[in-house]
Short mmCIF file of C-alpha atoms in Angstrom, two decimals:
data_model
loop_
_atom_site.label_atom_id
_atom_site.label_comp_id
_atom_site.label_asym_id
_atom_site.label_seq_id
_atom_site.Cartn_x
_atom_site.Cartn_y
_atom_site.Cartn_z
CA UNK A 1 -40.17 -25.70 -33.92
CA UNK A 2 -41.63 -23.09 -31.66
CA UNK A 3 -40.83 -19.42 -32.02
CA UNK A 4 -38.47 -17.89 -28.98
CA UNK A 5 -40.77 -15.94 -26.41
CA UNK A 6 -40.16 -14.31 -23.03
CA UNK A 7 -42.26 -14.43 -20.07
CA UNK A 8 -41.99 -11.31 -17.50
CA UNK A 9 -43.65 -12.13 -14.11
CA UNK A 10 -43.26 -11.29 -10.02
CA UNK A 11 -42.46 -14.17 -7.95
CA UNK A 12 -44.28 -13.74 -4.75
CA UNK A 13 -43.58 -15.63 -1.09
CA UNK A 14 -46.23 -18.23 -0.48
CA UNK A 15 -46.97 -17.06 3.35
CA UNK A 16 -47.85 -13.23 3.05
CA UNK A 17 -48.03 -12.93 -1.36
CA UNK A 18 -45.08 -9.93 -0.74
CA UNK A 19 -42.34 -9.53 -3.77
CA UNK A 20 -39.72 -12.24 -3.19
CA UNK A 21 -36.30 -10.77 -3.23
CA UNK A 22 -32.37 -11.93 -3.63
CA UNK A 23 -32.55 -14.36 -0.50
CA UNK A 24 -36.05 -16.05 -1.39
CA UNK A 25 -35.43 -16.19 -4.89
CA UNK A 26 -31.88 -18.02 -4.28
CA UNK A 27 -33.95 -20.66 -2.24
CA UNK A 28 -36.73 -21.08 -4.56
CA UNK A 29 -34.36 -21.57 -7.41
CA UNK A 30 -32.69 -24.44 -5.27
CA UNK A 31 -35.81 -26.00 -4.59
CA UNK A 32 -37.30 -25.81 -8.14
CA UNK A 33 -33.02 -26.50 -10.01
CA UNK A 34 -33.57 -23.61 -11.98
CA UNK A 35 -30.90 -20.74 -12.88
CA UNK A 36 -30.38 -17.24 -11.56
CA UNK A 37 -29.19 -14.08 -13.06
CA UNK A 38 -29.50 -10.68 -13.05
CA UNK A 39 -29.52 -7.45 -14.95
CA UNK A 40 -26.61 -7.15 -13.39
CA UNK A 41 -24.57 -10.43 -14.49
CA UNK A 42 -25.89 -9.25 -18.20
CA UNK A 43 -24.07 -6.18 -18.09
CA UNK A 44 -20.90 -7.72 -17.22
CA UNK A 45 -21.54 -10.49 -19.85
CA UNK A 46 -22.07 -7.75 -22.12
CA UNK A 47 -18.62 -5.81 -20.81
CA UNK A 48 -16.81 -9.05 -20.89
CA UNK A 49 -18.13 -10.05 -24.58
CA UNK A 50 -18.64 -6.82 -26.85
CA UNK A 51 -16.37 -3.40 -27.41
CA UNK A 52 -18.53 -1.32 -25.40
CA UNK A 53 -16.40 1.43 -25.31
CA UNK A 54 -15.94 3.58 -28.22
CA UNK A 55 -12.62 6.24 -28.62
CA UNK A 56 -13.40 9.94 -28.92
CA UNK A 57 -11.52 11.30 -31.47
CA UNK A 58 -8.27 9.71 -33.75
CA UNK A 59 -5.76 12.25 -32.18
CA UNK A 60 -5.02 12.56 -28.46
CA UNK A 61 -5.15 16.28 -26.56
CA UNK A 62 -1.70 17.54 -24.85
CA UNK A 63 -2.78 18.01 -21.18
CA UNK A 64 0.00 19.56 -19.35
CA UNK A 65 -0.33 19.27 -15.64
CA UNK A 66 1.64 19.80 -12.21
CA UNK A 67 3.39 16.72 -12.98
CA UNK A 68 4.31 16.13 -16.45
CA UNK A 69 3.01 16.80 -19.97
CA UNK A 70 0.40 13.41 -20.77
CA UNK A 71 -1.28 12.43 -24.01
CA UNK A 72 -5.20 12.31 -23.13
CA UNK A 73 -8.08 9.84 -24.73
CA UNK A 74 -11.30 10.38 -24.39
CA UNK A 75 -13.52 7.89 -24.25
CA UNK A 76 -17.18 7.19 -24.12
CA UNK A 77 -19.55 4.11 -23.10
CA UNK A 78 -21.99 2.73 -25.36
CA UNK A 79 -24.35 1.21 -22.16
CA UNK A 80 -24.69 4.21 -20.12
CA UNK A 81 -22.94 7.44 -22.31
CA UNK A 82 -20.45 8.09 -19.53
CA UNK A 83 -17.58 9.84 -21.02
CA UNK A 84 -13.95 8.37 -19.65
CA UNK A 85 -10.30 10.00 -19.43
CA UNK A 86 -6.84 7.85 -20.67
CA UNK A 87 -3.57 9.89 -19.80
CA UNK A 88 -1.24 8.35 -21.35
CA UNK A 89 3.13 8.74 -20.65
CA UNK A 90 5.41 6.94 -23.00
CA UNK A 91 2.80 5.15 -25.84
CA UNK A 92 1.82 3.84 -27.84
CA UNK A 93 2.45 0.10 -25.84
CA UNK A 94 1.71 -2.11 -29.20
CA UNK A 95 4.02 -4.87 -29.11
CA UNK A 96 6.02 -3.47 -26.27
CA UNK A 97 6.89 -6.45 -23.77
CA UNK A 98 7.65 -4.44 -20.91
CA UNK A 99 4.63 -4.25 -18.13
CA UNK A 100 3.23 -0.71 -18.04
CA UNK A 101 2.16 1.28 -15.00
CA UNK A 102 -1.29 1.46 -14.73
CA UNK A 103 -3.84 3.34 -12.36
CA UNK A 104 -7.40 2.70 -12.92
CA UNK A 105 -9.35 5.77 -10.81
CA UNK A 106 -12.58 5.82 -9.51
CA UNK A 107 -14.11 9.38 -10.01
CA UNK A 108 -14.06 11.05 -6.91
CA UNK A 109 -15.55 14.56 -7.02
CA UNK A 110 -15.23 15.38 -2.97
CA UNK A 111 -11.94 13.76 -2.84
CA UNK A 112 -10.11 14.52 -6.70
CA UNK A 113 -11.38 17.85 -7.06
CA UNK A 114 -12.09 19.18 -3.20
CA UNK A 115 -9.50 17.93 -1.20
CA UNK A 116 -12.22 16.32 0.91
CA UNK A 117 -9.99 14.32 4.00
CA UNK A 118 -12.89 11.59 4.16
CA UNK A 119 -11.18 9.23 1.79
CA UNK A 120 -8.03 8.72 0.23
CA UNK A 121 -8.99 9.06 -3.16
CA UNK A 122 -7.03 12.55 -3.67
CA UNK A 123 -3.56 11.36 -2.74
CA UNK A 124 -3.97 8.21 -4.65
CA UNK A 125 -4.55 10.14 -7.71
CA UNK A 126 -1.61 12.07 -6.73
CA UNK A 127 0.78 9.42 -5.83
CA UNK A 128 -0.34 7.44 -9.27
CA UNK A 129 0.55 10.61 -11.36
CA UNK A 130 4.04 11.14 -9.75
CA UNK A 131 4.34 7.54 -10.24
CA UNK A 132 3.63 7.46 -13.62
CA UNK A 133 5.53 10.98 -14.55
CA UNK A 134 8.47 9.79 -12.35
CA UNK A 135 8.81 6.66 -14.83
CA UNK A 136 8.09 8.64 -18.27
CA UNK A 137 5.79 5.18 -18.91
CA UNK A 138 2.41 4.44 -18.04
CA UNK A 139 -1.73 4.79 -18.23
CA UNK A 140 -4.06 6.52 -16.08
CA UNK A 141 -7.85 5.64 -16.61
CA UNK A 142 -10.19 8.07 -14.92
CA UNK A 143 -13.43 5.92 -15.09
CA UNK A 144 -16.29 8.78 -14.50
CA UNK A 145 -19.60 7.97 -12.97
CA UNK A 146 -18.33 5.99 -9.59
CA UNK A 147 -18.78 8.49 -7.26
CA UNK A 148 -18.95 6.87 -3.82
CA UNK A 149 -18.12 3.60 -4.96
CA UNK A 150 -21.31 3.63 -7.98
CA UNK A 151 -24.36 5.40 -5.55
CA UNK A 152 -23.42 9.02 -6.90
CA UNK A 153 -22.75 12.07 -5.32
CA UNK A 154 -26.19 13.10 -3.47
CA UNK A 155 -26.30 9.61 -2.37
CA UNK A 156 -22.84 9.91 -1.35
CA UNK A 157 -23.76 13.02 1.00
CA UNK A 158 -26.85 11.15 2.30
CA UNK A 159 -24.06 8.14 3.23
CA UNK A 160 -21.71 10.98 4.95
CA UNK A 161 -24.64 12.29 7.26
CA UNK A 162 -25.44 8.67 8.39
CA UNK A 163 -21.28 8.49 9.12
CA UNK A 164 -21.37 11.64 10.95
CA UNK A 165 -23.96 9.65 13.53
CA UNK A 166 -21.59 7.51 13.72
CA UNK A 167 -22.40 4.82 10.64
CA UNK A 168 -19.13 3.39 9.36
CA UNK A 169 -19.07 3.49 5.64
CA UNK A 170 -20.30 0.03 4.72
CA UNK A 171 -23.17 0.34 7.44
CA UNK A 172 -24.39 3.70 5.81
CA UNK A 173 -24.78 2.36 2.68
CA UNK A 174 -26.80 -0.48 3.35
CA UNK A 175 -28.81 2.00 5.30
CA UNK A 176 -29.79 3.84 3.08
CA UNK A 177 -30.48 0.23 0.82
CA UNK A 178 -27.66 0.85 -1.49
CA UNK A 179 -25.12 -1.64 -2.57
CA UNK A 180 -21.37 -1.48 -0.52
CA UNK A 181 -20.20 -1.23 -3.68
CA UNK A 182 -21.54 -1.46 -7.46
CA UNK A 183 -18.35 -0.63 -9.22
CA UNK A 184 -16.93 -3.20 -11.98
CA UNK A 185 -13.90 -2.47 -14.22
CA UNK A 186 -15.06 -3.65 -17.50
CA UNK A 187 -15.11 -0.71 -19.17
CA UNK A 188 -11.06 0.08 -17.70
CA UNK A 189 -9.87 -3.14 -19.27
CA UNK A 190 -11.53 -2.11 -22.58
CA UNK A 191 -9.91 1.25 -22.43
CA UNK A 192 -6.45 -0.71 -21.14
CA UNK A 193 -6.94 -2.73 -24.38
CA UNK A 194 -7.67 -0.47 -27.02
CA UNK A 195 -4.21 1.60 -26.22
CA UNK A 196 -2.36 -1.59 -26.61
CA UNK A 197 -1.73 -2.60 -23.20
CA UNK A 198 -1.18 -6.22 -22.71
CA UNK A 199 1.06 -6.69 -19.83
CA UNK A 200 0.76 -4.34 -16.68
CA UNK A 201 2.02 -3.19 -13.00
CA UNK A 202 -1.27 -2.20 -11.48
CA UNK A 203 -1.62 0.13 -8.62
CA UNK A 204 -3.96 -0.63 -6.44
CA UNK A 205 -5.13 -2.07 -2.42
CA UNK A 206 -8.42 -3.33 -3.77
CA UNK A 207 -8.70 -6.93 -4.46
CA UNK A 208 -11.78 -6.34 -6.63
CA UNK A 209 -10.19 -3.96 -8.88
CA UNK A 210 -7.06 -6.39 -9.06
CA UNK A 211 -9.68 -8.96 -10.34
CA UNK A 212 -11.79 -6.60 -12.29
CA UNK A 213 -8.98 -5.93 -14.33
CA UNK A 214 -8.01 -9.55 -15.31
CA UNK A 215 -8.64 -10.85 -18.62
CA UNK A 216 -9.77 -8.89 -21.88
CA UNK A 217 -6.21 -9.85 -23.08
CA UNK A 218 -4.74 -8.55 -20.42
CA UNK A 219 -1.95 -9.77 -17.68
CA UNK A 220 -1.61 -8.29 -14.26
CA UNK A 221 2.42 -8.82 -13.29
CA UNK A 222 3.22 -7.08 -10.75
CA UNK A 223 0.84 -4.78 -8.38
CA UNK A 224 2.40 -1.51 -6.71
CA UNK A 225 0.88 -1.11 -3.62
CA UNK A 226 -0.95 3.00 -3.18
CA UNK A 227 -0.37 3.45 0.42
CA UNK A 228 -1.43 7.02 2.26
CA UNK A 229 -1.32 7.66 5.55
CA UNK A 230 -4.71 7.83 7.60
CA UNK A 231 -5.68 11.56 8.95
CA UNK A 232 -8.21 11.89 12.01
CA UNK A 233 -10.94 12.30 9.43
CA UNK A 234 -10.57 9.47 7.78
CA UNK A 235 -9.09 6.71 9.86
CA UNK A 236 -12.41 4.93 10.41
CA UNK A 237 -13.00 4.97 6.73
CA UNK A 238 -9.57 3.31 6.03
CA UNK A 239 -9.95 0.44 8.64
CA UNK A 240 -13.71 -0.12 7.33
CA UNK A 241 -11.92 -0.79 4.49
CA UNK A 242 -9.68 -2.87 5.00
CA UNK A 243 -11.35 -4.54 7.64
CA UNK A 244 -14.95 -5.43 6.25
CA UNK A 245 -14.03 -4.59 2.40
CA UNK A 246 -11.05 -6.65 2.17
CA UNK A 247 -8.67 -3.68 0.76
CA UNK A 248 -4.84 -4.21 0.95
CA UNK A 249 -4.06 -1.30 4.08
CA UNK A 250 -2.30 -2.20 6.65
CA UNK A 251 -2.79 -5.40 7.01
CA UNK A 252 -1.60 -7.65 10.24
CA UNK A 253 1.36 -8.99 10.61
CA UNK A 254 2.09 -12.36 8.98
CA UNK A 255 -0.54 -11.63 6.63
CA UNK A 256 -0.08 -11.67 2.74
CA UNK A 257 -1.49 -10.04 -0.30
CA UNK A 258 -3.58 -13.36 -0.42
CA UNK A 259 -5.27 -12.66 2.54
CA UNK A 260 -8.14 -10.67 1.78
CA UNK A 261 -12.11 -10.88 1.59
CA UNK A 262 -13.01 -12.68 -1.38
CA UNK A 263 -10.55 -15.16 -1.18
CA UNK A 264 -8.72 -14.03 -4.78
CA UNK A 265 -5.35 -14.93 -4.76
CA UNK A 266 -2.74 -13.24 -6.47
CA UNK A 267 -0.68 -15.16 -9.50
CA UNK A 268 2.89 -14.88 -9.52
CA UNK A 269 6.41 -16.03 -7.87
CA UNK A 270 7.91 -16.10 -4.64
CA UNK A 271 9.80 -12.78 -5.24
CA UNK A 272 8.84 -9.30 -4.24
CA UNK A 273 7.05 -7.50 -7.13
CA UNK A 274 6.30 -4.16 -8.13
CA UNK A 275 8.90 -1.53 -7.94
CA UNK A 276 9.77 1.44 -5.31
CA UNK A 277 9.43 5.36 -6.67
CA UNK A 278 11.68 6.97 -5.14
CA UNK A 279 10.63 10.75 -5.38
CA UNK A 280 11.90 14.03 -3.24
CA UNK A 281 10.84 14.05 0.16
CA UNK A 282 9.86 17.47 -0.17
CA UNK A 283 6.67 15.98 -2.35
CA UNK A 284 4.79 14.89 0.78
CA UNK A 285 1.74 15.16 0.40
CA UNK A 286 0.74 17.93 3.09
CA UNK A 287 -0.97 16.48 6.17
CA UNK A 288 -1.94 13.13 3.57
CA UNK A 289 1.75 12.19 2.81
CA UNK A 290 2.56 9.00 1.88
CA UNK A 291 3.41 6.37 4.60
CA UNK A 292 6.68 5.12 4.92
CA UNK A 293 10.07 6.62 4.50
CA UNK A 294 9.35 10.06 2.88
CA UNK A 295 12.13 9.03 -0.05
CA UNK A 296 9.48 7.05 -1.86
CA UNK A 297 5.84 7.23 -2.96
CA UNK A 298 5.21 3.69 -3.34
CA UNK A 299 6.20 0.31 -1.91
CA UNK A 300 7.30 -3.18 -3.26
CA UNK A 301 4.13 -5.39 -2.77
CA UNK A 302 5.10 -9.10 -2.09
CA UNK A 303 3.41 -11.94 -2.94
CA UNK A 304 4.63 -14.30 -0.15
CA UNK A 305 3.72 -12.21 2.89
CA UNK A 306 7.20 -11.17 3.96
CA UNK A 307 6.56 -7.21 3.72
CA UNK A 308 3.55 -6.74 5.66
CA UNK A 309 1.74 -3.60 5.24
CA UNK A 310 2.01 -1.21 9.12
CA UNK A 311 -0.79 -0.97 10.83
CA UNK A 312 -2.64 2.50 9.34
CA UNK A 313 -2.18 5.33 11.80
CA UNK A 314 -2.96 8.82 11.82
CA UNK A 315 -0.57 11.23 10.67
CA UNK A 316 0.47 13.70 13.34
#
């Protein structure tokens, strides 16, 4: 019979009175069997529970571009107003049984729009548009406001001075207090859903985003492995990643797709998936061309281990 109330407080440590953080509050909720959460875990509750995306517009824009003519949503976020970008090849996927081809794109201002040779965000934008163009059938989602994996650009220059003293990418971050990375894909899968896509062939090497992107009604078939070649500018950057992030580059040999960080493991037969792009040559990507034999932009990502990713090595 009592009306619901809330109670805001500070927990404090019992030796010194200072503000208890993550570590002491995980022990004092083991000592005292009580449940923790986080602003955090409501926001994906929230992403996981509610449409929290909302379409901009009834009509899709015609955005030609280098690669093909695409049909592009807007959308916008109802939790933080960030505005999103669908292009879309080959819609609408409503009742359509075949997987589609699907990038979901963090927005990368230095890399996307400035050719920056720190990451590989740039050519994985590219090689997902010539992958979708090349098959006439697929969705990009360019999810805005992820710059430098969620700390935003000005952080993301503070993080590249700390790497230029020789900080690795991870290290920088947690320098500078900031999380390794904040990015979740709830607001992708909404998008993914509300242009009818159900079953899909998603490009990625991060086992996060392969994860992310699971559920909301949707089914991950196959994944088509983004490879790029390394550069002297950002070979570090690649191996941090795949070394202390978990992503799918390069990996040793004997190891499989299931062999990653946060021990995810990928659904699906003993058979190869994905499917190989072949493309021109001649559409190398510059000094950031795709790795492999220069007839394809993409590879066939196993699930058993029998294809292992080369070692990443810098272009010459």
């Amino acid at each position: 019979g009592c009306s619901p109330v809330g109670v805001l407080c500070e927990i404090v440590n019992d030796k010194d009175g200072s503000m208890a953080r993550l570590p002491d509050l995980i022990e004092f909720c083991k000592q005292h069997n009580l449940v923790l959460t986080s602003i955090a875990d409501l926001v994906r509750y929230r992403r996981s529970s509610e449409k929290l995306v909302q379409r901009v517009g009834d009509a899709p824009a015609r955005l030609p571009t280098r690669y093909g003519v695409f049909d592009a949503y807007a959308y916008r976020s109802v939790l933080d107003d960030n505005e999103h970008l669908a292009l879309v090849l080959g819609g609408p996927f409503n009742g359509q049984e075949e997987p589609v081809l699907v990038r979901v794109h963090s927005e990368c201002c230095t890399g996307d729009v400035f050719g920056s040779l720190r990451c590989d965000c740039g050519p994985q934008l590219d090689f997902a548009m010539k992958s979708i163009a090349k098959k006439g059938r697929g969705v990009l989602v360019y999810l805005r406001g992820q710059e430098g994996r969620g700390i935003g650009l000005a952080h993301k220059m503070r993080a590249y001075a700390l790497q230029d003293m020789g900080r690795d990418t991870v290290q920088a971050n947690q320098d500078l207090g900031l999380p390794v990375d904040s990015r979740e894909y709830g607001v992708g899968a909404q998008i993914l859903a509300d242009l009818g896509v159900a079953d899909m062939e998603l490009m990625t090497n991060n086992p996060a985003k392969y994860s992310g992107l699971s559920g909301y009604g949707l089914s991950i078939k196959n994944r088509v492995r983004v490879e790029v070649s390394a550069n002297p500018e950002n070979e570090k950057y690649l191996r941090t990643k795949r070394e202390k992030m978990g992503h799918w580059l390069g990996v040793p040999p004997n190891a499989s797709d299931t062999d990653f960080a946060n021990g995810q493991h990928i659904p699906g037969g003993d058979s190869a998936v994905g499917a190989v792009v072949p493309i021109n040559g001649s559409d190398a990507l510059s000094d950031l061309h795709m790795s492999g034999a220069e007839s394809t932009v993409g590879t066939v990502a196993p699930t058993n281990g029998s294809d292992p990713l080369p070692d990443t090595k810098p272009t010459s």
